[in-house]
Amino acid sequence: MATRIFVPRDTTALSLGADQIAAGIQTEAIRRGLEIELVRNGSRGLFWLEPLIEVETSNGRIGFGPVTERDVVSLFDHDFQSGNTSHPLCVGEVEAIPYLKNQQRLTFARSGITDPVSLEDYCQYDGFRGLQNALHLSGQQIVDEVKTSGLRGRGGAAFPTGIKWQTVLDTPDPQKYIVCNADEGDSGTFADRLVMECDPFMLIEGMTIAGLAVGANQGYIYLRSEYPVAHDILNQALATAYENSYLGDNILGSGKAFHLEVRLGAGAYICGEETSLLESLEGKRGLVRAKPPLPAIVGLFGKPTVVNNVLSLAAIPYILDKGGQAYADFGVGRSRGTMPVQLAGNVKRGGLVELAFGMPLNQLMNEFGGGTASGRPLKAVQVGGPLGAYLPESQWDTLIDYEEFSSEQAVLGHGGVVMFDDTANMGEQARFAMEFCKFESCGKCTPCRIGSTRGVEVIDRIRASEAADNNWALLEDLCETMVDGSLCAMGSMTPIPVQSVMKFFPDELRHGRQE
Amino acid sequence: MSVTVSWQRDHIRAVIRLHKDKPGALLPVLHAIQHEIGYIPDNVVPLIAEEMRLTRAEIHGVISFYHHFRSHPTGRHVVEICRAEACQATGCRQLEQHAKNTLGIDFEQTTPCGSVTLEPVYCLGNCATGPSIRIGNQIYGRVTSDRFDALMDTCRDSMQEAG
């Protein structure tokens, strides 16, 4: 039997030369007369090892990484295809690597194991079991299961998913929609991308179940244009799902219909905000809508709409397969289930870590992340994307839990953890927060549109020591105005990173200018 | 109006018609046009307006709102450098400076020979292996100054033909 060799095909692996390695392996195997089967799997999310090449053996899958194109010949010279572990890049059995072994993977159970566009692989590893169950349940029963799970939105706002679905279910309208927010714009986050690139059928299954739950027959995945690989893989998976009646007018012979389409955004961070996203899907400028009415009542094209993040919808197949209680058994307090945390920035072992809520942040950064990549002392950590606080050392023991982060005036958001070493200039980071808002504001409300521009100017004056005390007071006031007066999270949360720098790194903001 | 231009008009009309009946079709239409031409020329706007029964103002408003849509042609290679926080933590500010210096252009500009247009991007989702850049549909991670130069060499093959 041909040896199966796995070369990942997610963006990160590709960005480090996975395609060239795959081609090299094919060429070298032919040259040596070896029979191999090359599988383009997803990524395990152990990015410091990417491209991580795996060989299937009777002792499990043996990994080699990070591999470059130049290593291919020497891998064969070391007989890696027979599972020989003598090559210096060998990392042993992949599933025994502590980084992976110590996770609690529910959503990412298949990631990196399967070929993302293989329906056979998906079904072999429990795929579509949640949908099979859901087809025999009423909408209310599905919603009840989601309520039992305690699942809250994984996009950042953390609203209970079951309650949102109940609202849509209870709103009488023959036309409803499921919209997947795949506009993962927060720096330091890539969990949505990994779901779409490594296990796209899971998202399709989750959205189909959502459709069955609330009575929606049409779904849209609103995908950011910065994710070309995800776009391609999602479209392949969608076509396969249609061909095999997992989507369409008669899902698995049930007589129930659900249609799904990917729509590309066009480079606007604000379109990750749900109402702005809906405007964009309607073909308009992505201007934020005032709420109420909630999208659950007046959403896409004025119809009741479930808007959920990729991770929220991706958690649904597990919940409908194993039961809401099985999901709720993970976690702490009101944060139930697991949270895929993304370790990024200046980190030695960057990647995806899925764990039940309740793990201390520093344990993640040290035990999993291994500290900074530069080897220099860690200075600050931004959690929750560009609108999240910069946490100083005194806050690194905060638990991964929505309420714990709120109590520290910080944001867990979508679980992105961006680490900075001591060379970071926190004054520069505070300025960037305002600059980013200036660049990305939709412009509908004044505090965000004008406040961010003034914010950059005031920070520049403080950093140039121009009437620094007066400008400091002005910046405090401006931040409060933005928090209280903005229409959505873009304007009301941009001050969070700025205020965290003012509070914890004041000297760097006052004197930190490096020109 | 030349023959080529009128052919283009018919072709673009066909592209619009392919997408315009979808609900909320404007973004898919604009994506398709930019895919065909490389940007969205001003003189295509009235065509879209006519086909989709929208005002030109509405269409202009949408094109100008989104960073991805362009009203001007680009160089043969669009090089996007990620400026978001995770890449900042791994030195994208220095990479950005290096790129501007060696290419001799600022963001949103094109090299005089027409090969490279430099643009900022805010997160490519490759945050654990930054700094990251995108050239066309290909994303590159751990981009040092040397790797950047090597990548630009492949773009420069076509640069030199124009001097």
XYZ file of C-alpha atoms in Angstrom:
678
model
C 0.000 0.000 0.000
C 1.197 3.472 -0.828
C 2.519 5.458 2.105
C 0.335 8.405 2.950
C 2.242 11.664 3.323
C 0.435 14.780 4.529
C 1.379 18.310 3.464
C -0.933 21.004 4.861
C -2.682 23.524 2.659
C -3.821 26.262 5.003
C -2.656 29.855 4.463
C 0.161 29.654 7.017
C 1.649 26.445 5.639
C 1.328 27.845 2.109
C 2.909 31.121 3.185
C 5.958 29.135 4.232
C 6.292 27.122 1.051
C 4.006 24.085 1.489
C 3.115 23.927 -2.215
C 6.763 23.800 -3.249
C 7.410 21.100 -0.640
C 4.471 19.045 -1.875
C 5.760 19.284 -5.435
C 9.258 18.382 -4.275
C 7.999 15.311 -2.433
C 6.119 14.116 -5.518
C 9.158 14.603 -7.742
C 11.554 12.942 -5.340
C 9.241 9.958 -4.773
C 8.997 9.387 -8.526
C 12.750 9.717 -8.921
C 13.268 7.053 -6.270
C 10.483 4.812 -7.548
C 8.544 5.055 -4.275
C 4.803 4.718 -4.178
C 3.283 7.464 -2.076
C -0.127 9.050 -1.684
C 0.161 12.750 -1.082
C -2.690 14.175 0.986
C -3.157 17.922 1.286
C -4.545 18.078 4.805
C -5.522 21.074 6.899
C -3.264 22.473 9.589
C -3.094 21.285 13.188
C -2.542 24.941 14.050
C 0.952 24.276 15.435
C 2.280 27.091 13.331
C 5.849 27.225 14.611
C 6.251 23.751 13.090
C 4.699 24.657 9.745
C 5.074 23.375 7.173
C 4.558 20.240 9.260
C 4.839 17.179 7.069
C 3.330 13.961 8.442
C 3.807 10.333 7.488
C 1.203 7.736 8.371
C 2.673 4.713 10.153
C 1.352 1.864 12.270
C 2.516 3.930 15.260
C 0.439 6.944 14.339
C 1.375 9.930 12.249
C 5.017 10.958 12.521
C 5.748 14.653 11.998
C 8.616 16.620 10.510
C 8.831 20.377 10.778
C 9.336 23.105 10.050
C 10.287 21.724 6.645
C 11.656 23.823 3.810
C 11.905 22.893 0.157
C 15.623 22.262 0.644
C 14.937 19.550 3.245
C 12.951 17.271 0.952
C 15.861 15.256 -0.432
C 17.405 14.741 2.992
C 14.049 13.624 4.376
C 14.003 10.849 1.786
C 17.663 10.119 2.478
C 16.645 9.492 6.079
C 13.853 7.211 4.884
C 11.230 9.466 6.485
C 8.509 7.933 4.344
C 8.936 4.679 6.264
C 8.391 6.487 9.533
C 12.097 6.589 10.321
C 12.550 9.211 13.017
C 16.255 9.910 12.589
C 15.925 13.146 10.601
C 16.776 16.228 12.702
C 13.414 17.814 11.838
C 11.464 14.838 13.217
C 9.053 15.844 15.987
C 7.864 12.309 16.701
C 4.243 11.279 16.859
C 2.278 14.442 16.185
C -0.581 13.657 18.541
C 1.896 13.172 21.387
C 3.303 16.722 21.055
C 2.321 18.328 24.393
C 1.051 21.490 22.641
C -1.550 19.373 20.862
C -2.058 16.629 23.413
C -2.824 19.088 26.218
C -5.642 20.776 24.329
C -9.348 20.043 24.584
C -10.322 20.072 20.958
C -14.034 19.950 20.252
C -14.298 22.416 17.372
C -10.824 21.670 16.034
C -10.962 17.903 16.554
C -10.519 17.230 12.817
C -8.284 20.151 11.911
C -5.083 18.915 10.330
C -6.170 15.297 10.410
C -8.398 15.341 7.364
C -8.288 16.586 3.813
C -10.571 19.620 4.216
C -12.505 19.066 0.994
C -12.911 15.306 1.371
C -16.484 14.460 2.281
C -15.388 10.881 3.042
C -12.837 12.140 5.569
C -15.404 14.418 7.167
C -17.979 11.667 7.574
C -15.385 9.177 8.789
C -14.548 11.537 11.666
C -18.138 12.050 12.918
C -19.090 14.652 10.324
C -22.790 15.358 9.645
C -23.918 13.361 12.686
C -25.221 16.559 14.244
C -27.197 17.310 11.086
C -28.605 13.764 10.966
C -29.887 14.274 14.518
C -31.204 17.740 13.803
C -33.270 16.481 10.861
C -35.357 14.483 13.340
C -35.894 17.366 15.743
C -38.247 20.335 15.734
C -36.819 23.829 15.480
C -37.598 24.383 19.136
C -35.821 21.184 20.162
C -32.681 22.264 18.298
C -32.793 25.709 19.885
C -33.255 24.112 23.316
C -30.168 21.980 22.767
C -28.150 25.069 21.892
C -29.487 26.840 24.993
C -28.451 23.862 27.135
C -24.936 24.081 25.716
C -24.544 27.593 27.130
C -22.829 28.595 23.883
C -22.210 32.330 23.637
C -21.157 34.141 20.501
C -17.508 33.503 19.796
C -17.171 36.630 17.677
C -16.532 38.813 20.667
C -19.809 40.176 21.984
C -20.546 36.855 23.701
C -24.334 37.032 23.433
C -26.038 33.686 24.188
C -26.512 31.918 20.859
C -29.618 30.016 21.929
C -31.426 33.219 22.877
C -30.569 34.788 19.521
C -31.887 31.731 17.687
C -35.046 31.717 19.832
C -35.786 35.303 18.813
C -35.499 34.432 15.134
C -37.521 31.244 15.581
C -40.288 33.201 17.334
C -40.437 35.930 14.683
C -43.129 34.970 12.201
C -41.887 35.539 8.672
C -41.766 33.083 5.798
C -38.312 34.337 4.795
C -35.425 34.218 7.271
C -31.662 34.113 6.839
C -28.580 32.627 8.432
C -25.533 34.829 8.047
C -22.089 33.672 9.007
C -19.782 36.478 10.011
C -16.485 35.353 8.488
C -15.009 38.844 8.459
C -12.286 37.906 10.913
C -10.459 41.224 10.873
C -8.907 41.288 14.336
C -5.166 41.095 14.243
C -3.956 38.026 16.092
C -6.980 35.934 15.211
C -7.078 33.133 12.700
C -9.404 30.538 14.230
C -12.194 31.318 11.766
C -9.756 31.029 8.905
C -8.596 27.656 10.189
C -12.167 26.368 10.423
C -12.872 27.428 6.845
C -9.584 26.174 5.449
C -9.220 22.984 7.466
C -12.772 21.814 8.174
C -15.218 23.706 5.956
C -17.946 21.053 6.075
C -18.264 21.712 9.818
C -19.274 25.304 9.099
C -21.676 24.170 6.366
C -23.188 21.648 8.783
C -23.492 24.228 11.572
C -25.224 26.722 9.294
C -27.585 24.092 7.919
C -28.572 23.112 11.458
C -29.144 26.806 12.251
C -31.392 27.011 9.200
C -33.397 23.997 10.356
C -33.637 25.460 13.861
C -35.116 28.836 12.968
C -36.779 28.045 9.651
C -34.335 29.747 7.286
C -33.705 28.313 3.842
C -30.909 30.624 2.758
C -27.531 31.307 4.285
C -24.602 33.537 3.410
C -21.009 33.280 4.505
C -19.647 36.827 4.477
C -15.941 36.225 3.969
C -13.233 38.872 4.021
C -11.328 39.335 0.785
C -8.031 39.007 2.656
C -8.631 35.237 2.834
C -8.213 33.923 -0.733
C -7.316 30.391 0.367
C -10.397 30.099 2.555
C -12.507 31.390 -0.327
C -11.257 28.691 -2.644
C -11.612 25.844 -0.125
C -15.089 26.947 0.991
C -16.315 27.023 -2.589
C -14.963 23.528 -3.232
C -16.658 22.227 -0.089
C -19.938 23.944 -0.955
C -19.986 22.364 -4.409
C -19.380 18.921 -2.905
C -22.072 19.454 -0.285
C -24.577 20.389 -3.003
C -23.615 17.379 -5.139
C -24.236 15.071 -2.215
C -27.516 16.617 -1.022
C -26.124 18.067 2.182
C -27.313 21.373 0.756
C -30.109 22.153 -1.650
C -33.869 21.758 -1.857
C -34.069 18.328 -0.301
C -31.394 17.837 2.339
C -30.627 14.113 2.646
C -34.118 13.294 1.410
C -35.786 15.118 4.311
C -37.781 17.480 2.134
C -36.124 20.384 3.935
C -34.198 23.031 2.034
C -31.115 25.059 2.793
C -29.017 27.037 0.344
C -25.643 28.525 1.069
C -23.418 30.994 -0.724
C -20.101 32.672 0.000
C -19.983 36.435 -0.440
C -16.718 38.328 -0.458
C -16.234 41.484 1.520
C -13.948 44.172 0.175
C -11.438 45.161 2.786
C -13.469 46.996 5.415
C -12.814 46.123 9.057
C -16.111 47.651 10.101
C -17.994 44.991 8.142
C -17.175 42.581 10.952
C -19.762 44.545 12.933
C -22.975 42.675 12.329
C -25.222 45.480 11.112
C -22.496 46.900 8.887
C -21.980 43.401 7.522
C -25.675 43.178 6.642
C -25.542 46.499 4.805
C -22.549 45.218 2.855
C -24.343 41.973 1.998
C -27.196 44.097 0.696
C -24.729 45.735 -1.697
C -24.299 49.013 0.135
C -21.626 50.931 1.964
C -20.961 49.130 5.226
C -22.519 51.765 7.458
C -23.495 50.651 10.933
C -27.225 50.489 11.671
C -28.673 51.784 14.887
C -30.025 49.022 17.120
C -32.860 48.301 17.846
C -34.276 46.744 15.813
C -32.045 43.737 16.314
C -30.974 41.783 13.217
C -32.813 38.825 14.737
C -36.024 40.737 14.032
C -35.089 43.061 11.149
C -31.919 41.728 9.578
C -30.777 40.977 6.056
C -33.132 42.515 3.462
C -35.335 43.463 6.410
C -35.947 39.844 7.378
C -35.276 37.983 10.659
C -31.645 36.928 10.547
C -29.298 34.873 12.659
C -25.856 36.488 12.500
C -23.222 34.277 14.103
C -19.472 34.078 13.986
C -17.712 31.163 12.264
C -16.651 29.645 15.588
C -20.159 29.854 17.042
C -21.644 28.040 14.056
C -18.737 25.596 13.991
C -19.538 24.576 17.583
C -23.076 23.561 16.612
C -22.354 20.157 14.967
C -20.677 18.934 18.172
C -23.588 20.182 20.284
C -26.174 18.432 18.113
C -24.080 15.275 17.948
C -22.969 14.876 21.559
C -25.684 16.960 23.219
C -25.765 20.463 24.670
C -24.897 19.182 28.136
C -21.702 17.511 26.895
C -20.589 20.917 25.603
C -21.673 22.769 28.737
C -19.665 20.359 30.891
C -16.550 22.191 29.706
C -15.773 25.688 31.008
C -16.270 27.868 34.061
C -19.013 30.174 35.324
C -21.050 31.600 32.468
C -18.323 30.836 29.916
C -19.237 27.340 28.808
C -17.533 24.992 26.407
C -14.184 25.655 24.831
C -12.430 28.757 23.542
C -10.007 28.522 20.643
C -7.245 30.912 21.693
C -4.828 32.134 19.087
C -1.233 32.792 20.128
C 0.312 35.346 17.801
C 2.772 38.171 17.407
C 6.120 37.798 19.104
C 5.617 34.245 20.346
C 7.955 31.285 20.163
C 5.298 28.659 19.532
C 2.471 30.479 17.860
C -0.714 28.738 16.872
C -4.172 27.671 17.860
C -4.933 26.361 21.339
C -8.456 25.138 22.052
C -9.171 24.737 25.738
C -12.115 24.821 28.102
C -12.620 28.324 29.512
C -10.789 29.076 32.738
C -7.112 28.695 31.802
C -4.880 31.534 33.061
C -3.488 33.689 30.269
C 0.130 33.349 31.391
C -0.103 29.583 31.386
C -1.135 29.788 27.735
C 1.654 32.177 26.836
C 4.331 30.204 28.647
C 3.376 26.531 28.611
C 1.946 26.606 25.123
C 3.545 29.689 23.599
C 6.977 29.196 25.152
C 7.453 32.928 25.691
C 8.559 35.394 23.044
C 10.088 34.399 19.712
C 12.839 36.970 20.155
C 13.777 35.504 23.534
C 13.500 38.982 25.039
C 11.260 39.729 28.028
C 7.542 39.979 27.340
C 6.274 43.519 27.825
C 2.608 43.674 26.900
C -0.106 41.471 25.500
C -3.016 42.670 23.438
C -5.964 40.333 23.757
C -9.125 40.593 21.691
C -7.908 42.363 18.570
C -7.208 46.028 17.806
C -10.003 47.127 20.141
C -8.629 45.098 23.056
C -6.538 46.311 25.981
C -2.775 46.014 26.246
C -2.262 43.962 29.372
C 0.801 44.612 31.536
C 2.452 41.872 33.591
C 0.139 42.466 36.565
C -2.796 41.211 34.459
C -1.242 38.152 32.889
C -2.827 35.842 35.435
C -6.313 36.785 34.197
C -8.372 33.704 33.392
C -9.674 33.081 29.883
C -13.293 33.892 30.724
C -15.532 36.676 29.377
C -16.408 38.042 32.818
C -12.853 37.860 34.164
C -11.591 39.934 31.247
C -14.408 42.487 31.619
C -13.566 42.937 35.282
C -10.037 43.926 34.221
C -11.396 46.496 31.708
C -10.073 44.149 29.070
C -11.653 42.186 26.236
C -11.428 38.481 25.470
C -13.170 39.057 22.161
C -12.399 36.454 19.571
C -9.509 35.046 21.591
C -6.543 36.578 19.809
C -3.457 36.918 22.012
C -0.767 39.163 20.513
C 2.500 39.210 22.435
C 5.001 42.091 22.385
C 8.543 41.996 23.756
C 10.345 44.837 25.500
C 11.297 46.537 22.240
C 7.664 47.514 21.652
C 6.927 51.206 21.933
C 3.616 51.482 23.748
C 3.148 55.113 22.772
C 3.347 53.998 19.164
C 0.801 51.243 19.852
C -1.634 53.707 21.447
C -1.282 55.990 18.444
C -1.900 53.083 16.086
C -5.187 52.243 17.829
C -6.520 55.687 16.937
C -4.940 55.620 13.476
C -6.597 52.279 12.734
C -9.990 53.640 13.786
C -9.404 56.690 11.580
C -8.645 54.374 8.662
C -11.537 51.976 9.261
C -14.351 54.077 10.752
C -17.544 53.792 8.707
C -18.098 57.500 9.343
C -21.709 57.298 10.437
C -21.262 58.637 13.954
C -19.198 61.666 14.937
C -17.306 60.342 17.982
C -15.718 57.595 15.908
C -15.276 59.445 12.612
C -13.842 62.671 14.003
C -12.750 61.466 17.428
C -10.229 59.063 15.963
C -8.630 61.751 13.799
C -8.407 64.109 16.767
C -7.147 61.190 18.842
C -4.146 60.727 16.578
C -3.396 64.454 16.745
C -3.682 64.667 20.531
C -1.457 61.619 20.989
C 1.092 63.157 18.637
C 1.108 66.329 20.734
C 1.531 64.364 23.951
C 4.405 62.398 22.465
C 6.019 65.617 21.268
C 5.666 67.045 24.819
C 3.445 69.898 23.608
C 1.360 70.998 26.596
C 1.436 67.374 27.576
C -0.678 67.661 30.728
C -3.469 69.554 29.024
C -3.425 67.206 26.084
C -3.410 64.222 28.424
C -6.607 65.532 30.035
C -8.025 66.162 26.583
C -7.248 62.606 25.505
C -8.979 61.244 28.616
C -12.027 63.311 27.775
C -11.961 62.308 24.124
C -11.783 58.620 25.059
C -14.796 58.981 27.323
C -16.746 60.713 24.576
C -15.947 57.944 22.131
C -16.883 55.225 24.659
C -20.181 56.855 25.554
C -21.184 58.388 22.259
C -20.285 55.949 19.520
C -22.857 53.919 17.682
C -20.969 50.617 17.673
C -17.963 48.816 19.095
C -15.505 50.371 16.641
C -15.753 53.823 18.181
C -16.705 52.780 21.692
C -13.860 50.286 22.059
C -11.014 52.042 20.236
C -10.270 53.894 23.506
C -9.709 50.585 25.348
C -6.159 49.975 24.063
C -5.416 53.711 24.374
C -6.646 53.889 27.970
C -4.717 50.745 28.863
C -1.503 52.371 27.636
C -2.371 55.586 29.519
C -2.916 53.593 32.686
C -0.132 51.039 32.570
C 2.540 52.558 30.329
C 2.076 56.322 30.853
C 5.769 57.162 30.583
C 6.043 55.540 27.180
C 3.163 57.584 25.880
C 4.640 60.807 27.275
C 8.256 60.230 26.376
C 8.326 57.269 24.076
C 8.665 58.916 20.718
C 11.315 57.352 18.551
C 11.877 59.058 15.265
C -14.399 55.324 -29.322
C -12.160 52.527 -30.503
C -13.303 49.049 -31.383
C -11.487 47.579 -28.415
C -13.285 49.868 -26.001
C -16.707 49.070 -27.370
C -15.907 45.368 -27.134
C -14.905 45.925 -23.550
C -18.188 47.670 -22.876
C -20.135 44.690 -24.182
C -17.972 42.323 -22.260
C -18.386 44.260 -19.031
C -22.115 44.491 -19.643
C -22.158 40.700 -19.875
C -20.169 40.411 -16.658
C -22.667 42.682 -14.889
C -25.596 40.688 -16.219
C -24.072 37.494 -14.912
C -24.318 38.714 -11.319
C -26.835 41.530 -11.168
C -29.901 39.477 -10.307
C -28.487 38.085 -7.095
C -29.901 39.672 -3.971
C -27.508 42.437 -2.901
C -25.533 42.023 -6.107
C -23.418 45.165 -6.122
C -20.372 43.785 -4.334
C -20.271 40.613 -6.453
C -20.605 42.784 -9.579
C -17.775 45.092 -8.516
C -15.575 42.140 -7.606
C -16.201 40.594 -11.011
C -15.354 43.815 -12.832
C -12.185 44.369 -10.826
C -11.245 40.775 -11.514
C -11.657 41.359 -15.245
C -10.024 44.764 -15.607
C -7.832 44.964 -12.516
C -9.687 48.033 -11.259
C -13.032 49.741 -11.665
C -12.679 52.530 -14.249
C -14.860 55.593 -13.757
C -16.488 55.090 -17.135
C -17.818 51.687 -16.070
C -19.889 53.276 -13.318
C -22.663 54.604 -15.624
C -22.851 51.151 -17.186
C -23.402 49.489 -13.820
C -25.909 52.191 -12.919
C -27.894 51.539 -16.075
C -27.837 47.759 -15.771
C -28.654 47.676 -12.072
C -31.010 50.643 -11.940
C -28.910 52.358 -9.316
C -27.669 55.936 -9.214
C -24.061 56.635 -10.075
C -23.732 58.237 -6.652
C -24.763 55.003 -4.962
C -22.175 53.040 -6.909
C -19.440 55.595 -6.416
C -20.280 55.594 -2.707
C -19.792 51.851 -2.519
C -16.563 51.776 -4.541
C -15.013 54.513 -2.449
C -16.096 52.971 0.864
C -14.215 49.701 0.465
C -10.413 49.650 0.558
C -10.298 46.667 -1.792
C -11.953 48.405 -4.732
C -9.780 50.677 -6.856
C -10.626 53.344 -9.371
C -7.129 53.380 -10.835
C -4.989 50.765 -12.525
C -2.256 49.099 -10.496
C 1.145 47.743 -11.360
C 1.445 44.190 -12.585
C 1.962 42.989 -9.011
C 0.020 44.298 -6.053
C 2.166 43.871 -2.952
C 0.299 44.251 0.320
C 2.195 44.567 3.580
C 0.354 43.681 6.762
C 0.415 46.590 9.202
C -1.697 45.048 11.963
C -0.596 44.524 15.565
C 0.588 40.922 15.359
C 2.895 41.810 12.494
C 3.941 44.996 14.308
C 5.125 42.775 17.149
C 7.445 40.971 14.750
C 8.883 43.954 12.930
C 6.507 44.953 10.149
C 7.275 48.630 10.683
C 10.886 47.988 9.686
C 9.782 45.813 6.777
C 7.421 48.520 5.616
C 10.253 51.063 5.689
C 12.564 48.675 3.854
C 9.954 48.101 1.153
C 9.317 51.798 0.657
C 13.045 52.534 0.500
C 14.008 49.782 -1.904
C 11.023 50.223 -4.201
C 11.271 54.000 -3.967
C 7.536 54.431 -3.503
C 5.040 55.017 -0.720
C 1.834 53.092 -0.018
C -0.806 53.422 -2.729
C 1.895 54.139 -5.301
C 3.272 52.197 -8.244
C 6.909 51.852 -9.276
C 7.661 54.018 -12.336
C 8.190 50.904 -14.465
C 4.684 49.747 -13.625
C 5.620 46.482 -11.949
C 4.731 46.863 -8.308
C 1.971 48.679 -6.476
C 2.509 48.841 -2.729
C -0.518 48.758 -0.449
C -1.134 48.416 3.264
C -3.361 45.636 4.535
C -4.715 45.187 8.033
C -4.376 41.511 8.849
C -3.939 38.559 6.538
C -4.766 36.106 9.335
C -1.203 34.818 9.282
C -0.532 36.303 12.705
C 1.656 33.610 14.259
C 4.247 33.732 11.486
C 4.603 37.429 10.726
C 5.579 39.739 9.236
C 3.269 38.764 6.388
C 2.761 40.105 2.917
C 0.469 39.248 0.046
C 1.381 39.334 -3.639
C -1.663 38.712 -5.770
C -3.415 35.753 -4.155
C -0.274 34.347 -2.559
C 0.497 35.082 1.082
C 4.025 34.915 2.485
C 4.991 34.576 6.137
C 8.130 35.335 8.159
C 9.130 37.936 5.593
C 12.553 39.341 6.438
C 14.113 42.131 4.396
C 16.086 39.495 2.487
C 13.027 37.417 1.736
C 11.218 40.547 0.626
C 14.054 41.400 -1.760
C 14.055 37.870 -3.159
C 10.307 38.046 -3.737
C 10.662 41.427 -5.406
C 13.308 39.941 -7.699
C 10.661 37.686 -9.195
C 8.426 40.709 -9.712
C 11.378 42.648 -11.078
C 11.862 40.289 -14.017
C 9.024 42.171 -15.549
C 10.262 45.423 -14.009
C 13.388 45.450 -16.096
C 11.641 45.017 -19.375
C 10.228 48.474 -18.809
C 13.597 49.762 -17.639
